PDB file of C-alpha atoms in Angstrom:
ATOM      1  CA  UNK A   1      39.598  -1.701 -46.848  1.00 56.00           C
ATOM      2  CA  UNK A   2      38.253   1.208 -48.853  1.00 76.00           C
ATOM      3  CA  UNK A   3      34.479   1.617 -48.801  1.00 86.00           C
ATOM      4  CA  UNK A   4      32.201   2.002 -51.777  1.00 89.00           C
ATOM      5  CA  UNK A   5      31.670   5.610 -52.736  1.00 90.00           C
ATOM      6  CA  UNK A   6      28.368   7.290 -51.854  1.00 90.00           C
ATOM      7  CA  UNK A   7      27.052   9.136 -54.898  1.00 92.00           C
ATOM      8  CA  UNK A   8      25.724  12.681 -54.934  1.00 91.00           C
ATOM      9  CA  UNK A   9      22.264  13.271 -56.389  1.00 91.00           C
ATOM     10  CA  UNK A  10      23.883  14.564 -59.592  1.00 95.00           C
ATOM     11  CA  UNK A  11      26.045  11.444 -59.905  1.00 95.00           C
ATOM     12  CA  UNK A  12      23.042   9.220 -59.256  1.00 96.00           C
ATOM     13  CA  UNK A  13      21.190  10.964 -62.087  1.00 96.00           C
ATOM     14  CA  UNK A  14      24.190  10.394 -64.351  1.00 97.00           C
ATOM     15  CA  UNK A  15      24.204   6.700 -63.442  1.00 97.00           C
ATOM     16  CA  UNK A  16      20.493   6.366 -64.222  1.00 97.00           C
ATOM     17  CA  UNK A  17      20.983   8.179 -67.551  1.00 97.00           C
ATOM     18  CA  UNK A  18      23.672   5.649 -68.497  1.00 97.00           C
ATOM     19  CA  UNK A  19      21.433   2.782 -67.363  1.00 97.00           C
ATOM     20  CA  UNK A  20      18.560   4.145 -69.478  1.00 97.00           C
ATOM     21  CA  UNK A  21      20.659   3.925 -72.633  1.00 96.00           C
ATOM     22  CA  UNK A  22      21.665   0.299 -72.152  1.00 94.00           C
ATOM     23  CA  UNK A  23      20.228  -2.807 -73.760  1.00 92.00           C
ATOM     24  CA  UNK A  24      18.618  -4.096 -70.553  1.00 96.00           C
ATOM     25  CA  UNK A  25      17.670  -0.695 -69.190  1.00 97.00           C
ATOM     26  CA  UNK A  26      14.541  -1.710 -67.242  1.00 96.00           C
ATOM     27  CA  UNK A  27      16.216  -4.657 -65.531  1.00 97.00           C
ATOM     28  CA  UNK A  28      19.357  -2.709 -64.706  1.00 98.00           C
ATOM     29  CA  UNK A  29      17.386   0.237 -63.349  1.00 98.00           C
ATOM     30  CA  UNK A  30      15.444  -2.161 -61.106  1.00 98.00           C
ATOM     31  CA  UNK A  31      18.682  -3.595 -59.718  1.00 98.00           C
ATOM     32  CA  UNK A  32      20.080  -0.132 -59.013  1.00 98.00           C
ATOM     33  CA  UNK A  33      16.863   1.142 -57.429  1.00 98.00           C
ATOM     34  CA  UNK A  34      16.569  -1.881 -55.121  1.00 98.00           C
ATOM     35  CA  UNK A  35      20.032  -1.003 -53.893  1.00 97.00           C
ATOM     36  CA  UNK A  36      19.300   2.710 -53.397  1.00 97.00           C
ATOM     37  CA  UNK A  37      15.681   2.654 -52.221  1.00 97.00           C
ATOM     38  CA  UNK A  38      15.700  -0.530 -50.134  1.00 96.00           C
ATOM     39  CA  UNK A  39      19.350  -0.746 -49.121  1.00 95.00           C
ATOM     40  CA  UNK A  40      19.596  -4.332 -50.339  1.00 96.00           C
ATOM     41  CA  UNK A  41      22.888  -6.131 -50.764  1.00 94.00           C
ATOM     42  CA  UNK A  42      23.679  -7.348 -54.276  1.00 96.00           C
ATOM     43  CA  UNK A  43      23.206 -10.992 -53.232  1.00 96.00           C
ATOM     44  CA  UNK A  44      19.777 -10.182 -51.822  1.00 96.00           C
ATOM     45  CA  UNK A  45      18.779  -8.419 -55.048  1.00 97.00           C
ATOM     46  CA  UNK A  46      20.000 -11.341 -57.155  1.00 97.00           C
ATOM     47  CA  UNK A  47      17.953 -13.815 -55.101  1.00 97.00           C
ATOM     48  CA  UNK A  48      14.616 -11.977 -55.346  1.00 97.00           C
ATOM     49  CA  UNK A  49      11.712 -13.598 -57.160  1.00 96.00           C
ATOM     50  CA  UNK A  50       8.608 -11.971 -58.573  1.00 96.00           C
ATOM     51  CA  UNK A  51       6.672 -13.483 -55.661  1.00 96.00           C
ATOM     52  CA  UNK A  52       8.884 -11.602 -53.224  1.00 97.00           C
ATOM     53  CA  UNK A  53       7.747  -8.253 -54.643  1.00 97.00           C
ATOM     54  CA  UNK A  54       4.239  -9.033 -55.984  1.00 95.00           C
ATOM     55  CA  UNK A  55       1.282 -10.707 -54.334  1.00 94.00           C
ATOM     56  CA  UNK A  56      -0.902 -13.283 -56.114  1.00 91.00           C
ATOM     57  CA  UNK A  57      -2.947 -10.486 -57.726  1.00 91.00           C
ATOM     58  CA  UNK A  58       0.109  -8.781 -59.220  1.00 91.00           C
ATOM     59  CA  UNK A  59       0.056  -5.944 -56.669  1.00 94.00           C
ATOM     60  CA  UNK A  60       3.368  -4.689 -55.272  1.00 96.00           C
ATOM     61  CA  UNK A  61       3.820  -5.892 -51.711  1.00 97.00           C
ATOM     62  CA  UNK A  62       4.215  -3.384 -48.878  1.00 97.00           C
ATOM     63  CA  UNK A  63       7.057  -5.488 -47.478  1.00 96.00           C
ATOM     64  CA  UNK A  64       9.660  -7.756 -48.987  1.00 96.00           C
ATOM     65  CA  UNK A  65      10.528 -10.661 -46.733  1.00 95.00           C
ATOM     66  CA  UNK A  66      14.105 -11.814 -47.081  1.00 95.00           C
ATOM     67  CA  UNK A  67      14.663 -15.418 -46.032  1.00 92.00           C
ATOM     68  CA  UNK A  68      17.661 -16.178 -43.842  1.00 88.00           C
ATOM     69  CA  UNK A  69      19.252 -18.166 -46.687  1.00 90.00           C
ATOM     70  CA  UNK A  70      19.744 -15.054 -48.819  1.00 90.00           C
ATOM     71  CA  UNK A  71      20.870 -12.537 -46.190  1.00 90.00           C
ATOM     72  CA  UNK A  72      24.494 -12.004 -45.258  1.00 87.00           C
ATOM     73  CA  UNK A  73      24.017 -12.610 -41.550  1.00 80.00           C
ATOM     74  CA  UNK A  74      21.729 -15.593 -42.011  1.00 85.00           C
ATOM     75  CA  UNK A  75      18.833 -13.811 -40.296  1.00 87.00           C
ATOM     76  CA  UNK A  76      15.512 -13.246 -42.054  1.00 90.00           C
ATOM     77  CA  UNK A  77      14.391  -9.639 -42.240  1.00 92.00           C
ATOM     78  CA  UNK A  78      11.675  -7.433 -43.647  1.00 94.00           C
ATOM     79  CA  UNK A  79      12.328  -4.675 -46.167  1.00 95.00           C
ATOM     80  CA  UNK A  80       9.668  -1.982 -46.297  1.00 95.00           C
ATOM     81  CA  UNK A  81       8.628  -0.787 -49.751  1.00 97.00           C
ATOM     82  CA  UNK A  82       8.291   2.997 -49.865  1.00 96.00           C
ATOM     83  CA  UNK A  83       6.269   4.853 -52.508  1.00 97.00           C
ATOM     84  CA  UNK A  84       9.285   5.508 -54.743  1.00 97.00           C
ATOM     85  CA  UNK A  85      10.293   1.848 -54.749  1.00 97.00           C
ATOM     86  CA  UNK A  86       6.702   0.727 -55.323  1.00 97.00           C
ATOM     87  CA  UNK A  87       6.551   2.967 -58.416  1.00 97.00           C
ATOM     88  CA  UNK A  88       9.882   1.571 -59.644  1.00 97.00           C
ATOM     89  CA  UNK A  89       8.606  -1.999 -59.280  1.00 97.00           C
ATOM     90  CA  UNK A  90       5.357  -1.092 -61.068  1.00 96.00           C
ATOM     91  CA  UNK A  91       7.399   0.560 -63.818  1.00 96.00           C
ATOM     92  CA  UNK A  92       9.470  -2.603 -64.171  1.00 96.00           C
ATOM     93  CA  UNK A  93       6.332  -4.773 -64.279  1.00 93.00           C
ATOM     94  CA  UNK A  94       4.959  -2.970 -67.338  1.00 91.00           C
ATOM     95  CA  UNK A  95       8.111  -3.889 -69.292  1.00 89.00           C
ATOM     96  CA  UNK A  96       6.955  -7.513 -69.175  1.00 84.00           C
ATOM     97  CA  UNK A  97       4.731  -8.726 -71.998  1.00 76.00           C
ATOM     98  CA  UNK A  98       2.914 -11.091 -69.633  1.00 79.00           C
ATOM     99  CA  UNK A  99       2.704 -11.708 -65.932  1.00 77.00           C
ATOM    100  CA  UNK A 100       5.778 -13.669 -64.860  1.00 85.00           C
ATOM    101  CA  UNK A 101       5.471 -16.785 -62.695  1.00 89.00           C
ATOM    102  CA  UNK A 102       5.853 -15.691 -59.080  1.00 92.00           C
ATOM    103  CA  UNK A 103       8.616 -18.256 -58.503  1.00 94.00           C
ATOM    104  CA  UNK A 104      10.757 -16.919 -61.365  1.00 94.00           C
ATOM    105  CA  UNK A 105      13.717 -14.582 -60.736  1.00 96.00           C
ATOM    106  CA  UNK A 106      12.898 -10.878 -60.578  1.00 96.00           C
ATOM    107  CA  UNK A 107      16.067 -10.095 -62.529  1.00 97.00           C
ATOM    108  CA  UNK A 108      17.310 -12.383 -65.266  1.00 95.00           C
ATOM    109  CA  UNK A 109      20.539 -12.460 -67.217  1.00 95.00           C
ATOM    110  CA  UNK A 110      20.580 -12.214 -71.006  1.00 92.00           C
ATOM    111  CA  UNK A 111      20.634 -16.021 -70.958  1.00 93.00           C
ATOM    112  CA  UNK A 112      17.300 -15.830 -69.089  1.00 91.00           C
ATOM    113  CA  UNK A 113      18.666 -17.340 -65.877  1.00 94.00           C
ATOM    114  CA  UNK A 114      18.832 -15.900 -62.373  1.00 95.00           C
ATOM    115  CA  UNK A 115      21.790 -13.703 -61.553  1.00 97.00           C
ATOM    116  CA  UNK A 116      24.331 -14.913 -59.046  1.00 96.00           C
ATOM    117  CA  UNK A 117      25.523 -12.347 -56.547  1.00 96.00           C
ATOM    118  CA  UNK A 118      28.849 -12.244 -58.374  1.00 97.00           C
ATOM    119  CA  UNK A 119      27.434 -11.666 -61.864  1.00 97.00           C
ATOM    120  CA  UNK A 120      25.083  -8.942 -60.614  1.00 97.00           C
ATOM    121  CA  UNK A 121      27.982  -7.338 -58.750  1.00 97.00           C
ATOM    122  CA  UNK A 122      30.002  -7.315 -61.972  1.00 97.00           C
ATOM    123  CA  UNK A 123      27.094  -5.853 -63.940  1.00 97.00           C
ATOM    124  CA  UNK A 124      26.598  -3.050 -61.438  1.00 97.00           C
ATOM    125  CA  UNK A 125      30.332  -2.356 -61.452  1.00 96.00           C
ATOM    126  CA  UNK A 126      30.200  -2.028 -65.247  1.00 97.00           C
ATOM    127  CA  UNK A 127      27.297   0.424 -64.996  1.00 97.00           C
ATOM    128  CA  UNK A 128      29.217   2.624 -62.553  1.00 97.00           C
ATOM    129  CA  UNK A 129      32.293   2.415 -64.765  1.00 97.00           C
ATOM    130  CA  UNK A 130      30.283   3.405 -67.869  1.00 97.00           C
ATOM    131  CA  UNK A 131      28.983   6.415 -65.913  1.00 97.00           C
ATOM    132  CA  UNK A 132      32.570   7.371 -65.029  1.00 96.00           C
ATOM    133  CA  UNK A 133      31.994   6.985 -61.288  1.00 96.00           C
ATOM    134  CA  UNK A 134      35.324   5.826 -59.913  1.00 94.00           C
ATOM    135  CA  UNK A 135      35.155   4.181 -56.508  1.00 94.00           C
ATOM    136  CA  UNK A 136      31.467   3.309 -56.837  1.00 95.00           C
ATOM    137  CA  UNK A 137      30.513  -0.355 -56.476  1.00 94.00           C
ATOM    138  CA  UNK A 138      27.420  -2.494 -56.067  1.00 94.00           C
ATOM    139  CA  UNK A 139      27.530  -1.460 -52.393  1.00 93.00           C
ATOM    140  CA  UNK A 140      27.275   2.278 -53.170  1.00 95.00           C
ATOM    141  CA  UNK A 141      23.479   2.209 -53.217  1.00 95.00           C
ATOM    142  CA  UNK A 142      23.338   0.489 -49.836  1.00 93.00           C
ATOM    143  CA  UNK A 143      25.729   3.062 -48.354  1.00 93.00           C
ATOM    144  CA  UNK A 144      23.642   5.867 -49.911  1.00 94.00           C
ATOM    145  CA  UNK A 145      20.468   4.391 -48.356  1.00 92.00           C
ATOM    146  CA  UNK A 146      21.996   4.185 -44.867  1.00 91.00           C
ATOM    147  CA  UNK A 147      23.641   7.615 -45.136  1.00 90.00           C
ATOM    148  CA  UNK A 148      20.428   9.242 -46.368  1.00 91.00           C
ATOM    149  CA  UNK A 149      18.462   7.794 -43.437  1.00 91.00           C
ATOM    150  CA  UNK A 150      21.116   8.878 -40.938  1.00 90.00           C
ATOM    151  CA  UNK A 151      21.207  12.442 -42.238  1.00 86.00           C
ATOM    152  CA  UNK A 152      17.408  12.572 -42.187  1.00 87.00           C
ATOM    153  CA  UNK A 153      17.401  12.091 -38.415  1.00 87.00           C
ATOM    154  CA  UNK A 154      16.193   8.484 -38.375  1.00 90.00           C
ATOM    155  CA  UNK A 155      17.040   6.580 -35.202  1.00 90.00           C
ATOM    156  CA  UNK A 156      20.302   4.617 -35.478  1.00 91.00           C
ATOM    157  CA  UNK A 157      18.518   1.539 -34.097  1.00 92.00           C
ATOM    158  CA  UNK A 158      15.910   1.745 -36.880  1.00 91.00           C
ATOM    159  CA  UNK A 159      18.621   2.148 -39.530  1.00 89.00           C
ATOM    160  CA  UNK A 160      20.538  -0.800 -38.086  1.00 90.00           C
ATOM    161  CA  UNK A 161      17.423  -2.972 -38.254  1.00 89.00           C
ATOM    162  CA  UNK A 162      16.529  -1.865 -41.797  1.00 90.00           C
ATOM    163  CA  UNK A 163      20.080  -2.616 -42.929  1.00 86.00           C
ATOM    164  CA  UNK A 164      20.025  -6.046 -41.334  1.00 85.00           C
ATOM    165  CA  UNK A 165      23.036  -5.340 -39.148  1.00 84.00           C
ATOM    166  CA  UNK A 166      23.519  -6.980 -35.761  1.00 87.00           C
ATOM    167  CA  UNK A 167      25.744  -4.215 -34.391  1.00 85.00           C
ATOM    168  CA  UNK A 168      25.361  -0.447 -34.470  1.00 84.00           C
ATOM    169  CA  UNK A 169      29.091  -0.046 -35.120  1.00 84.00           C
ATOM    170  CA  UNK A 170      28.639  -1.810 -38.461  1.00 80.00           C
ATOM    171  CA  UNK A 171      25.887   0.612 -39.438  1.00 78.00           C
ATOM    172  CA  UNK A 172      27.963   3.599 -38.367  1.00 84.00           C
ATOM    173  CA  UNK A 173      30.765   2.592 -40.758  1.00 80.00           C
ATOM    174  CA  UNK A 174      28.342   2.937 -43.680  1.00 80.00           C
ATOM    175  CA  UNK A 175      27.440   6.559 -42.972  1.00 82.00           C
ATOM    176  CA  UNK A 176      29.216   9.039 -45.216  1.00 80.00           C
ATOM    177  CA  UNK A 177      30.436  12.297 -43.681  1.00 81.00           C
ATOM    178  CA  UNK A 178      31.824  15.118 -45.780  1.00 75.00           C
ATOM    179  CA  UNK A 179      32.821  18.778 -45.381  1.00 79.00           C
ATOM    180  CA  UNK A 180      29.443  20.061 -46.545  1.00 76.00           C
ATOM    181  CA  UNK A 181      27.603  18.030 -43.900  1.00 74.00           C
ATOM    182  CA  UNK A 182      29.994  19.074 -41.151  1.00 80.00           C
ATOM    183  CA  UNK A 183      29.674  22.741 -42.159  1.00 83.00           C
ATOM    184  CA  UNK A 184      25.873  22.498 -42.064  1.00 76.00           C
ATOM    185  CA  UNK A 185      26.019  20.791 -38.660  1.00 79.00           C
ATOM    186  CA  UNK A 186      27.931  23.611 -37.003  1.00 87.00           C
ATOM    187  CA  UNK A 187      25.676  26.231 -38.588  1.00 84.00           C
ATOM    188  CA  UNK A 188      22.786  25.066 -36.374  1.00 81.00           C
ATOM    189  CA  UNK A 189      24.636  26.395 -33.297  1.00 80.00           C
TER     190      UNK A 189
END
């Protein structure tokens, strides 16, 4: 099975430019950034509520706790919110006219209901298609997240845990390798 394409920085910028011009730009950007900056699966993104990302005072949480019911492996896990993701969530919050109920979906469809994993997957696929990024899917952000961590020298065990994988071999399949990376690797000799 062919894997989702990992975007270059230039392609990611192109995707975000396309997202910015759409009707639901803030919501769609939030979905994309949760994929890229937290490595979340599309089903995990679709299941998030405002209470998962904000505390009772409306402050962005330092960690997002994913219940076992919404993760692929059926094991609860913690997602750490870095500064870039915190700023994205804050940016998304200001698009709301009033504070949303914490139990309400973080991302809502145009019919004002929660996304299913399938409908969010389709939406993200449309965004990639509009940006002309063949081979990119809703899983591209997750692969980018794991690849970026791996090429930054982060321990494979840490990456595996952040990704919510049970086996290191699963995590290794996500890591993108290309000619540029291989060339740079041999230059350190």
